């Protein structure tokens, strides 16, 4: 084991790719703090407004970092490295975290580590908290967020390949756009999840395309809900109010069944039986339950993240950075954010 491996390390990680400003401190692979400031400002617009997001990151970043350090009981002087989300995400938002991390690296003379946000979501499964069990390599991860829906084969912490992904909208977008049509606030996923618990999941039927290979498409689903609502509202203008729970339950059932059907196909084709969820939509109660049932039926192993690590958070950036630290995969001050970024 190298000297670097033996030394305990503290990493401060910053996540600012979309509308959550988050800072976390990790002591090796354990999370000491994970502070998340979400931006309520977007609620009334039905989606994230990029300009408002970057301004809110500017206002939040210093207090969020101060709180993360204080909860962890350390100061900037104790840090071994500083990590930031390089992409993918909103450029104005990414710039705030990137510039902040560069400044700390320069001022404290510590290594800078650039992390891919999507790899962070996956690697959140390797955080050492409580006595959770870890997926064994190789495992498959269904990463479902507001911007992505992909099935990733994870061979080790540095080697990930996307087996298949959505051709258009992400699953989170399908939730958020439906919520908007139903008059629910942004983000719509948690609202639909909450109402779905009160409704009948097989009362209404919505269609999804079944594509060749490992692939998803969600844009038609939102359109099918739009036309369905338009037609129903013509005969009853209170249709949405009277049937909101059943609409939410049926729509959510369609998304979850679709997600798991293709995930199951990927597991069968690859022969990989450790199956993990990641990303904001992995907070969905029906998806969490559905993966457990799928794995129970087949003797496979489900890995469901703690709620804290489903939606965007800096702890997941910290764990990805820990692995990069082990291999001295450091960034330099010329690293710039990337709105689009591949994996691996
Ligand atoms: O990973 P995330 O926080 O941000 C991105 O990287 O996009 O994911 C946000 C997405 C939003 O679309 C939100 O509606 C969805 O995750 N989401 C949910 C739930 N909680 C958050 N979708 C369905 N059910 C939930 N409980
Ligand atoms: Zn995310």
CSV table of C-alpha atoms and ligand atoms in Angstrom, one decimal:
chain,number,residue,atom,x,y,z
A,1,UNK,CA,0.0,0.0,0.0
A,2,UNK,CA,1.4,3.4,-0.9
A,3,UNK,CA,2.0,6.2,1.6
A,4,UNK,CA,-0.9,8.1,0.1
A,5,UNK,CA,-3.3,5.1,0.6
A,6,UNK,CA,-2.2,4.8,4.2
A,7,UNK,CA,-2.9,8.5,5.0
A,8,UNK,CA,-6.5,9.4,6.0
A,9,UNK,CA,-7.8,12.1,3.8
A,10,UNK,CA,-10.4,14.8,4.1
A,11,UNK,CA,-12.1,16.0,0.9
A,12,UNK,CA,-14.3,19.0,0.5
A,13,UNK,CA,-16.7,18.4,-2.4
A,14,UNK,CA,-18.8,21.0,-4.2
A,15,UNK,CA,-21.9,20.2,-6.4
A,16,UNK,CA,-23.5,23.0,-8.4
A,17,UNK,CA,-24.6,21.4,-11.7
A,18,UNK,CA,-28.3,22.3,-11.6
A,19,UNK,CA,-30.5,23.9,-8.9
A,20,UNK,CA,-28.9,22.4,-5.7
A,21,UNK,CA,-25.9,24.1,-4.1
A,22,UNK,CA,-24.3,21.4,-2.0
A,23,UNK,CA,-21.0,21.0,-0.1
A,24,UNK,CA,-19.8,17.8,1.7
A,25,UNK,CA,-16.9,16.8,3.7
A,26,UNK,CA,-15.6,13.2,3.5
A,27,UNK,CA,-13.1,11.5,5.8
A,28,UNK,CA,-11.9,8.8,3.6
A,29,UNK,CA,-15.1,7.1,2.3
A,30,UNK,CA,-17.3,8.3,5.2
A,31,UNK,CA,-19.5,11.4,4.9
A,32,UNK,CA,-19.0,13.8,7.8
A,33,UNK,CA,-21.4,16.4,6.4
A,34,UNK,CA,-23.5,16.8,3.3
A,35,UNK,CA,-25.3,20.2,3.2
A,36,UNK,CA,-27.8,20.9,0.4
A,37,UNK,CA,-29.5,24.2,-0.3
A,38,UNK,CA,-32.2,23.7,-2.8
A,39,UNK,CA,-33.5,26.7,-4.7
A,40,UNK,CA,-37.2,27.4,-4.1
A,41,UNK,CA,-37.0,30.2,-6.6
A,42,UNK,CA,-37.8,27.8,-9.6
A,43,UNK,CA,-41.0,26.4,-8.1
A,44,UNK,CA,-43.4,28.9,-9.7
A,45,UNK,CA,-41.8,28.7,-13.2
A,46,UNK,CA,-42.4,24.9,-13.6
A,47,UNK,CA,-38.7,24.2,-14.2
A,48,UNK,CA,-35.2,25.4,-13.5
A,49,UNK,CA,-34.4,28.9,-14.8
A,50,UNK,CA,-30.7,28.8,-15.6
A,51,UNK,CA,-30.0,32.5,-14.9
A,52,UNK,CA,-31.7,32.3,-11.5
A,53,UNK,CA,-29.9,29.1,-10.7
A,54,UNK,CA,-26.4,30.6,-11.2
A,55,UNK,CA,-27.3,33.7,-9.1
A,56,UNK,CA,-28.6,31.5,-6.3
A,57,UNK,CA,-25.4,29.4,-6.4
A,58,UNK,CA,-23.4,32.6,-6.0
A,59,UNK,CA,-25.4,33.5,-2.9
A,60,UNK,CA,-25.4,30.0,-1.4
A,61,UNK,CA,-22.0,28.7,-1.9
A,62,UNK,CA,-20.0,30.4,0.9
A,63,UNK,CA,-22.6,29.7,3.6
A,64,UNK,CA,-23.1,26.1,2.4
A,65,UNK,CA,-19.4,25.4,2.5
A,66,UNK,CA,-19.0,27.1,5.9
A,67,UNK,CA,-21.8,24.9,7.3
A,68,UNK,CA,-20.3,21.7,5.8
A,69,UNK,CA,-16.9,22.4,7.3
A,70,UNK,CA,-18.5,23.4,10.7
A,71,UNK,CA,-20.6,20.2,10.9
A,72,UNK,CA,-17.6,18.1,10.0
A,73,UNK,CA,-15.6,19.9,12.7
A,74,UNK,CA,-12.7,20.9,10.4
A,75,UNK,CA,-11.3,24.0,8.8
A,76,UNK,CA,-9.9,24.6,5.3
A,77,UNK,CA,-6.4,23.9,6.8
A,78,UNK,CA,-7.3,20.2,7.3
A,79,UNK,CA,-8.3,19.5,3.7
A,80,UNK,CA,-6.3,17.0,1.6
A,81,UNK,CA,-8.1,18.0,-1.6
A,82,UNK,CA,-11.1,20.0,-3.0
A,83,UNK,CA,-13.5,18.4,-5.6
A,84,UNK,CA,-16.1,19.9,-7.9
A,85,UNK,CA,-18.6,18.8,-10.5
A,86,UNK,CA,-17.2,19.5,-13.9
A,87,UNK,CA,-20.3,18.5,-15.8
A,88,UNK,CA,-22.8,17.7,-17.3
A,89,UNK,CA,-25.1,20.5,-16.2
A,90,UNK,CA,-26.0,24.1,-16.7
A,91,UNK,CA,-23.0,26.1,-17.6
A,92,UNK,CA,-23.7,29.1,-15.4
A,93,UNK,CA,-24.3,26.9,-12.4
A,94,UNK,CA,-21.2,24.7,-13.0
A,95,UNK,CA,-19.0,27.9,-13.3
A,96,UNK,CA,-19.8,28.9,-9.7
A,97,UNK,CA,-18.7,25.6,-8.2
A,98,UNK,CA,-15.7,25.3,-10.5
A,99,UNK,CA,-14.4,28.8,-9.8
A,100,UNK,CA,-14.9,28.3,-6.1
A,101,UNK,CA,-13.0,25.0,-6.0
A,102,UNK,CA,-10.2,26.5,-8.1
A,103,UNK,CA,-9.9,29.4,-5.6
A,104,UNK,CA,-9.7,27.1,-2.6
A,105,UNK,CA,-7.2,24.8,-4.4
A,106,UNK,CA,-5.0,27.8,-5.1
A,107,UNK,CA,-5.3,29.5,-1.8
A,108,UNK,CA,-4.8,26.3,0.3
A,109,UNK,CA,-2.3,24.7,-2.1
A,110,UNK,CA,-4.2,21.4,-2.2
A,111,UNK,CA,-5.1,19.2,-5.2
A,112,UNK,CA,-8.1,20.0,-7.3
A,113,UNK,CA,-10.3,17.1,-8.5
A,114,UNK,CA,-12.9,17.3,-11.3
A,115,UNK,CA,-15.8,14.9,-11.1
A,116,UNK,CA,-18.4,13.8,-13.7
A,117,UNK,CA,-21.8,14.3,-12.1
A,118,UNK,CA,-23.3,11.1,-13.5
A,119,UNK,CA,-20.3,9.0,-12.2
A,120,UNK,CA,-21.0,10.7,-8.9
A,121,UNK,CA,-24.6,9.4,-8.8
A,122,UNK,CA,-23.4,5.9,-9.5
A,123,UNK,CA,-20.5,5.9,-7.0
A,124,UNK,CA,-22.7,7.2,-4.2
A,125,UNK,CA,-23.3,3.4,-3.7
A,126,UNK,CA,-19.7,3.1,-2.5
A,127,UNK,CA,-20.1,5.6,0.4
A,128,UNK,CA,-19.3,3.9,3.7
A,129,UNK,CA,-22.2,4.8,5.9
A,130,UNK,CA,-23.8,2.6,8.6
A,131,UNK,CA,-23.6,-1.1,7.8
A,132,UNK,CA,-25.0,-1.0,4.3
A,133,UNK,CA,-23.8,-3.6,1.9
A,134,UNK,CA,-22.1,-2.6,-1.3
A,135,UNK,CA,-22.7,-3.8,-4.8
A,136,UNK,CA,-20.0,-6.1,-6.2
A,137,UNK,CA,-18.3,-5.3,-9.5
A,138,UNK,CA,-19.5,-5.6,-12.1
A,139,UNK,CA,-22.9,-4.1,-11.2
A,140,UNK,CA,-25.6,-2.4,-13.3
A,141,UNK,CA,-26.9,1.0,-12.3
A,142,UNK,CA,-30.1,2.5,-13.6
A,143,UNK,CA,-29.4,6.3,-13.3
A,144,UNK,CA,-32.6,8.2,-13.6
A,145,UNK,CA,-32.6,12.0,-13.1
A,146,UNK,CA,-34.0,15.2,-14.4
A,147,UNK,CA,-31.6,15.2,-17.3
A,148,UNK,CA,-30.6,11.5,-17.8
A,149,UNK,CA,-31.9,8.0,-18.0
A,150,UNK,CA,-29.2,5.5,-18.6
A,151,UNK,CA,-28.3,1.9,-17.7
A,152,UNK,CA,-24.6,1.8,-16.8
A,153,UNK,CA,-22.3,-1.2,-16.5
A,154,UNK,CA,-19.9,-0.5,-13.6
A,155,UNK,CA,-16.7,-2.7,-13.8
A,156,UNK,CA,-14.9,-0.7,-11.2
A,157,UNK,CA,-14.9,2.8,-9.7
A,158,UNK,CA,-13.0,4.1,-12.8
A,159,UNK,CA,-14.6,2.0,-15.6
A,160,UNK,CA,-18.2,2.6,-16.5
A,161,UNK,CA,-20.0,2.1,-19.8
A,162,UNK,CA,-23.5,3.1,-20.8
A,163,UNK,CA,-25.3,0.0,-22.1
A,164,UNK,CA,-28.3,2.1,-23.1
A,165,UNK,CA,-30.1,5.3,-22.5
A,166,UNK,CA,-33.1,7.5,-23.4
A,167,UNK,CA,-33.3,8.7,-27.0
A,168,UNK,CA,-35.2,11.9,-25.9
A,169,UNK,CA,-36.6,13.0,-22.6
A,170,UNK,CA,-35.3,11.7,-19.2
A,171,UNK,CA,-37.6,9.9,-16.8
A,172,UNK,CA,-37.4,12.9,-14.4
A,173,UNK,CA,-38.6,15.1,-17.2
A,174,UNK,CA,-41.5,12.8,-17.9
A,175,UNK,CA,-42.5,13.3,-14.2
A,176,UNK,CA,-41.9,17.0,-14.2
A,177,UNK,CA,-43.7,17.7,-17.4
A,178,UNK,CA,-46.7,15.7,-16.4
A,179,UNK,CA,-46.9,17.5,-13.1
A,180,UNK,CA,-47.0,20.8,-14.9
A,181,UNK,CA,-49.9,19.6,-17.0
A,182,UNK,CA,-51.7,18.6,-13.8
A,183,UNK,CA,-51.0,22.0,-12.2
A,184,UNK,CA,-48.5,20.6,-9.7
A,185,UNK,CA,-45.4,22.6,-8.7
A,186,UNK,CA,-41.8,21.9,-9.8
A,187,UNK,CA,-40.1,19.4,-9.1
A,188,UNK,CA,-43.1,17.3,-10.1
A,189,UNK,CA,-41.6,13.8,-9.3
A,190,UNK,CA,-42.1,14.0,-5.5
A,191,UNK,CA,-45.6,15.4,-6.0
A,192,UNK,CA,-46.7,12.7,-8.4
A,193,UNK,CA,-45.2,10.1,-6.0
A,194,UNK,CA,-47.2,11.5,-3.1
A,195,UNK,CA,-50.5,11.6,-4.9
A,196,UNK,CA,-50.0,8.2,-6.6
A,197,UNK,CA,-50.1,6.5,-3.2
A,198,UNK,CA,-53.8,7.5,-3.0
A,199,UNK,CA,-54.7,6.4,-6.5
A,200,UNK,CA,-55.5,3.4,-8.7
A,201,UNK,CA,-52.4,2.6,-10.8
A,202,UNK,CA,-54.2,0.6,-13.5
A,203,UNK,CA,-57.3,2.8,-14.0
A,204,UNK,CA,-55.8,4.7,-17.0
A,205,UNK,CA,-53.4,3.3,-19.6
A,206,UNK,CA,-50.6,5.3,-21.3
A,207,UNK,CA,-48.4,4.0,-23.9
A,208,UNK,CA,-44.6,3.8,-24.2
A,209,UNK,CA,-42.6,2.6,-27.2
A,210,UNK,CA,-40.5,-0.6,-26.9
A,211,UNK,CA,-37.4,0.0,-28.9
A,212,UNK,CA,-34.8,-2.5,-30.0
A,213,UNK,CA,-31.9,-3.1,-27.7
A,214,UNK,CA,-31.4,-1.3,-24.4
A,215,UNK,CA,-33.1,2.1,-24.9
A,216,UNK,CA,-35.9,4.3,-23.6
A,217,UNK,CA,-38.1,7.0,-25.1
A,218,UNK,CA,-40.2,9.2,-22.9
A,219,UNK,CA,-41.3,12.1,-25.1
A,220,UNK,CA,-44.4,10.3,-26.5
A,221,UNK,CA,-45.6,9.4,-23.0
A,222,UNK,CA,-46.0,13.1,-22.0
A,223,UNK,CA,-47.8,13.7,-25.3
A,224,UNK,CA,-50.1,10.8,-24.7
A,225,UNK,CA,-51.0,12.3,-21.3
A,226,UNK,CA,-51.6,15.7,-22.9
A,227,UNK,CA,-54.0,14.4,-25.5
A,228,UNK,CA,-55.8,12.2,-22.9
A,229,UNK,CA,-56.3,15.2,-20.6
A,230,UNK,CA,-57.5,17.4,-23.5
A,231,UNK,CA,-60.1,14.9,-24.5
A,232,UNK,CA,-61.4,14.3,-20.9
A,233,UNK,CA,-61.5,18.0,-20.2
A,234,UNK,CA,-63.8,18.5,-23.1
A,235,UNK,CA,-66.5,16.5,-21.4
A,236,UNK,CA,-65.7,17.4,-17.8
A,237,UNK,CA,-63.7,20.6,-17.0
A,238,UNK,CA,-63.1,19.3,-13.5
A,239,UNK,CA,-61.6,16.0,-14.7
A,240,UNK,CA,-58.1,16.6,-13.4
A,241,UNK,CA,-59.2,17.7,-10.0
A,242,UNK,CA,-61.6,14.8,-9.6
A,243,UNK,CA,-59.1,12.2,-10.8
A,244,UNK,CA,-55.7,13.6,-9.9
A,245,UNK,CA,-54.6,10.6,-7.7
A,246,UNK,CA,-55.6,8.0,-10.3
A,247,UNK,CA,-53.9,9.9,-13.1
A,248,UNK,CA,-50.7,10.2,-11.0
A,249,UNK,CA,-50.8,6.5,-10.0
A,250,UNK,CA,-51.4,5.3,-13.5
A,251,UNK,CA,-48.8,7.6,-15.1
A,252,UNK,CA,-46.2,6.7,-12.5
A,253,UNK,CA,-47.0,3.0,-12.9
A,254,UNK,CA,-46.3,3.3,-16.7
A,255,UNK,CA,-42.9,4.9,-16.1
A,256,UNK,CA,-41.8,2.5,-13.4
A,257,UNK,CA,-42.9,-0.6,-15.3
A,258,UNK,CA,-41.1,0.7,-18.4
A,259,UNK,CA,-37.9,1.5,-16.5
A,260,UNK,CA,-37.8,-1.9,-14.8
A,261,UNK,CA,-38.7,-3.9,-17.9
A,262,UNK,CA,-35.6,-2.6,-19.8
A,263,UNK,CA,-33.4,-2.8,-16.7
A,264,UNK,CA,-34.4,-6.5,-16.4
A,265,UNK,CA,-33.6,-7.0,-20.0
A,266,UNK,CA,-30.1,-5.5,-19.5
A,267,UNK,CA,-29.6,-7.8,-16.5
A,268,UNK,CA,-30.6,-10.9,-18.4
A,269,UNK,CA,-28.5,-10.0,-21.4
A,270,UNK,CA,-25.4,-9.1,-19.4
A,271,UNK,CA,-25.8,-11.8,-16.8
A,272,UNK,CA,-25.1,-9.2,-14.1
A,273,UNK,CA,-27.3,-9.6,-11.0
A,274,UNK,CA,-26.3,-6.7,-8.7
A,275,UNK,CA,-28.7,-4.0,-9.7
A,276,UNK,CA,-28.5,-0.4,-8.3
A,277,UNK,CA,-30.6,2.7,-8.7
A,278,UNK,CA,-29.2,6.2,-8.7
A,279,UNK,CA,-30.4,9.8,-9.5
A,280,UNK,CA,-33.3,11.9,-8.3
A,281,UNK,CA,-36.0,9.5,-9.6
A,282,UNK,CA,-34.5,6.7,-7.5
A,283,UNK,CA,-36.3,8.5,-4.6
A,284,UNK,CA,-39.6,7.3,-6.2
A,285,UNK,CA,-41.3,4.9,-3.8
A,286,UNK,CA,-42.8,2.7,-6.5
A,287,UNK,CA,-39.5,2.3,-8.3
A,288,UNK,CA,-37.7,1.4,-5.1
A,289,UNK,CA,-40.3,-1.2,-4.3
A,290,UNK,CA,-40.4,-2.4,-7.9
A,291,UNK,CA,-36.6,-3.1,-8.0
A,292,UNK,CA,-36.8,-5.0,-4.7
A,293,UNK,CA,-39.6,-7.2,-6.1
A,294,UNK,CA,-37.9,-7.8,-9.4
A,295,UNK,CA,-34.7,-8.9,-7.5
A,296,UNK,CA,-36.7,-11.0,-5.1
A,297,UNK,CA,-38.4,-12.9,-8.0
A,298,UNK,CA,-35.1,-13.6,-9.6
A,299,UNK,CA,-32.7,-14.1,-6.7
A,300,UNK,CA,-30.8,-10.9,-7.7
A,301,UNK,CA,-29.5,-8.2,-5.3
A,302,UNK,CA,-31.1,-4.7,-5.2
A,303,UNK,CA,-29.1,-1.6,-4.1
A,304,UNK,CA,-31.3,1.3,-3.3
A,305,UNK,CA,-29.6,4.6,-2.2
A,306,UNK,CA,-30.5,6.4,1.0
A,307,UNK,CA,-32.8,9.3,0.1
A,308,UNK,CA,-30.0,11.8,0.9
A,309,UNK,CA,-28.0,10.4,-1.9
A,310,UNK,CA,-30.7,10.2,-4.6
A,311,UNK,CA,-31.2,13.8,-5.6
A,312,UNK,CA,-28.2,16.0,-6.3
A,313,UNK,CA,-25.7,16.2,-3.4
A,314,UNK,CA,-22.0,16.8,-2.9
A,315,UNK,CA,-21.3,13.6,-1.0
A,316,UNK,CA,-21.5,11.6,-4.2
A,317,UNK,CA,-19.0,14.0,-5.8
A,318,UNK,CA,-16.8,13.5,-2.7
A,319,UNK,CA,-16.7,9.7,-3.0
A,320,UNK,CA,-16.0,9.9,-6.7
A,321,UNK,CA,-13.1,12.3,-5.8
A,322,UNK,CA,-11.8,9.9,-3.2
A,323,UNK,CA,-11.3,7.3,-5.9
A,324,UNK,CA,-9.6,9.8,-8.1
A,325,UNK,CA,-7.3,10.9,-5.3
A,326,UNK,CA,-6.1,7.3,-4.9
A,327,UNK,CA,-4.9,7.4,-8.5
A,328,UNK,CA,-3.7,11.0,-8.3
A,329,UNK,CA,-6.1,11.9,-11.1
A,330,UNK,CA,-5.9,15.6,-10.4
A,331,UNK,CA,-7.2,18.6,-12.4
A,332,UNK,CA,-5.4,21.8,-13.0
A,333,UNK,CA,-6.5,25.4,-13.1
A,334,UNK,CA,-7.1,25.1,-16.9
A,335,UNK,CA,-10.0,22.7,-16.3
A,336,UNK,CA,-13.3,24.3,-17.4
A,337,UNK,CA,-16.9,23.1,-16.9
A,338,UNK,CA,-18.6,21.0,-19.5
A,339,UNK,CA,-22.4,21.3,-20.1
A,340,UNK,CA,-22.2,17.9,-21.9
A,341,UNK,CA,-19.8,15.2,-20.7
A,342,UNK,CA,-19.4,11.5,-21.5
A,343,UNK,CA,-18.7,8.8,-18.9
A,344,UNK,CA,-15.6,6.7,-18.1
B,1,LIG,O1,-30.7,13.8,-9.8
B,1,LIG,P1,-31.5,15.0,-9.7
B,1,LIG,O2,-31.7,15.7,-8.3
B,1,LIG,O3,-31.1,16.2,-10.6
B,1,LIG,C1,-30.6,16.0,-11.9
B,1,LIG,O4,-29.4,15.6,-12.0
B,1,LIG,O5,-31.4,16.0,-12.9
B,1,LIG,O6,-33.0,14.6,-10.2
B,1,LIG,C2,-34.0,15.5,-10.2
B,1,LIG,C3,-35.3,14.8,-10.8
B,1,LIG,C4,-36.5,15.7,-11.0
B,1,LIG,O7,-36.9,15.4,-12.3
B,1,LIG,C5,-37.5,15.2,-9.9
B,1,LIG,O8,-38.8,15.4,-10.3
B,1,LIG,C6,-37.1,13.8,-9.8
B,1,LIG,O9,-35.7,13.7,-9.9
B,1,LIG,N1,-37.6,13.2,-8.5
B,1,LIG,C7,-38.5,12.2,-8.5
B,1,LIG,C8,-38.7,12.0,-7.1
B,1,LIG,N2,-37.9,12.8,-6.4
B,1,LIG,C9,-37.2,13.5,-7.3
B,1,LIG,N3,-39.2,11.6,-9.4
B,1,LIG,C10,-40.1,10.7,-9.0
B,1,LIG,N4,-40.4,10.4,-7.7
B,1,LIG,C11,-39.7,11.0,-6.7
B,1,LIG,N5,-40.0,10.7,-5.5
B,2,LIG,ZN1,-28.2,14.6,-10.8
